[in-house]
Short mmCIF file of C-alpha atoms in Angstrom, two decimals:
data_model
loop_
_atom_site.label_atom_id
_atom_site.label_comp_id
_atom_site.label_asym_id
_atom_site.label_seq_id
_atom_site.Cartn_x
_atom_site.Cartn_y
_atom_site.Cartn_z
CA SER Y 1 129.49 -127.71 -36.70
CA LYS Y 2 128.06 -124.42 -35.37
CA LYS Y 3 130.64 -121.76 -34.59
CA ASN Y 4 130.22 -118.25 -33.15
CA GLN Y 5 128.02 -117.20 -36.04
CA PRO Y 6 124.68 -115.40 -35.92
CA ASP Y 7 121.51 -117.23 -36.89
CA TYR Y 8 119.44 -115.16 -39.32
CA LYS Y 9 116.39 -117.47 -39.45
CA SER Y 10 114.34 -115.30 -37.10
CA SER Y 11 115.70 -111.95 -38.29
CA MET Y 12 113.50 -108.97 -39.14
CA LYS Y 13 112.12 -108.70 -42.70
CA SER Y 14 113.95 -106.36 -45.08
CA ASP Y 15 111.56 -103.36 -45.20
CA PRO Y 16 111.08 -102.89 -41.43
CA ALA Y 17 114.78 -103.66 -40.87
CA ARG Y 18 115.76 -100.91 -43.33
CA ILE Y 19 113.59 -98.41 -41.41
CA MET Y 20 115.00 -99.51 -38.06
CA TYR Y 21 118.56 -99.30 -39.41
CA SER Y 22 117.99 -95.74 -40.70
CA GLU Y 23 116.55 -94.68 -37.34
CA PHE Y 24 119.50 -96.25 -35.52
CA VAL Y 25 122.05 -94.46 -37.72
CA GLU Y 26 120.28 -91.15 -37.10
CA MET Y 27 120.28 -91.76 -33.32
CA VAL Y 28 124.02 -92.45 -33.40
CA ARG Y 29 124.64 -89.28 -35.45
CA GLU Y 30 122.68 -87.22 -32.91
CA ALA Y 31 124.50 -88.77 -29.92
CA TYR Y 32 128.00 -88.73 -31.42
CA GLU Y 33 130.01 -86.57 -33.81
CA SER Y 34 127.82 -86.80 -36.92
CA ASP Y 35 130.74 -86.32 -39.33
CA LYS Y 36 132.34 -89.50 -37.93
CA VAL Y 37 129.23 -91.65 -38.52
CA LYS Y 38 129.39 -93.19 -41.99
CA ASP Y 39 126.66 -95.13 -43.71
CA GLY Y 40 126.58 -97.40 -46.72
CA HIS Y 41 123.74 -99.01 -48.62
CA PHE Y 42 121.57 -101.19 -46.38
CA GLY Y 43 122.12 -104.87 -47.15
CA ALA Y 44 125.10 -104.24 -49.45
CA MET Y 45 128.63 -105.55 -49.01
CA MET Y 46 130.99 -102.93 -47.59
CA ASP Y 47 134.75 -102.69 -47.17
CA VAL Y 48 135.35 -101.22 -43.73
CA ALA Y 49 138.48 -99.86 -42.07
CA LEU Y 50 138.49 -99.48 -38.30
CA VAL Y 51 140.34 -97.11 -36.02
CA ASN Y 52 139.38 -97.60 -32.38
CA ASP Y 53 138.30 -94.28 -30.90
CA GLY Y 54 138.34 -95.20 -27.27
CA PRO Y 55 140.46 -96.60 -24.48
CA VAL Y 56 139.74 -100.30 -24.89
CA THR Y 57 138.06 -102.99 -26.96
CA LEU Y 58 136.49 -105.84 -24.96
CA MET Y 59 135.79 -109.36 -26.12
CA ILE Y 60 133.38 -111.18 -23.81
CA GLU Y 61 133.01 -114.93 -23.99
CA THR Y 62 131.02 -117.24 -21.76
CA ALA Y 63 132.37 -120.32 -20.06
CA PRO Y 64 131.19 -123.71 -21.30
CA GLN Y 65 128.14 -124.87 -19.33
CA GLU Y 66 129.97 -127.73 -17.59
CA LEU Y 67 132.47 -125.22 -16.08
CA VAL Y 68 129.68 -122.95 -14.89
CA SER Y 69 127.91 -125.90 -13.22
CA ALA Y 70 131.12 -127.03 -11.49
CA ALA Y 71 131.76 -123.51 -10.18
CA ASP Y 72 128.19 -123.30 -8.85
CA GLU Y 73 128.72 -126.54 -6.91
CA VAL Y 74 131.85 -125.15 -5.28
CA LYS Y 75 130.17 -121.82 -4.38
CA GLY Y 76 126.93 -123.34 -3.15
CA VAL Y 77 123.45 -122.04 -3.80
CA THR Y 78 124.06 -118.56 -2.35
CA GLY Y 79 126.83 -117.68 -4.79
CA VAL Y 80 129.27 -117.17 -1.91
CA ALA Y 81 132.31 -119.42 -1.60
CA PRO Y 82 132.40 -121.62 1.53
CA THR Y 83 134.51 -120.21 4.40
CA SER Y 84 135.48 -123.41 6.25
#
């Protein structure tokens, strides 16, 4: 059974991914406090500790398709709930 797991079948090949990763890390260092941006070895296992540096962490999940379809029927095509 498929869970909320990424599918790596169509992922980028290792060499171009390594270049893209390095460029991304450099962009983050330039946009943020560079001493707070840590990097490991690309593709290696890492032990990571996290301290949230911000006001909130959001988890966004989508509704199952059957709930979305039922809500659309109630709202109608325009996306506005009926006012009867």
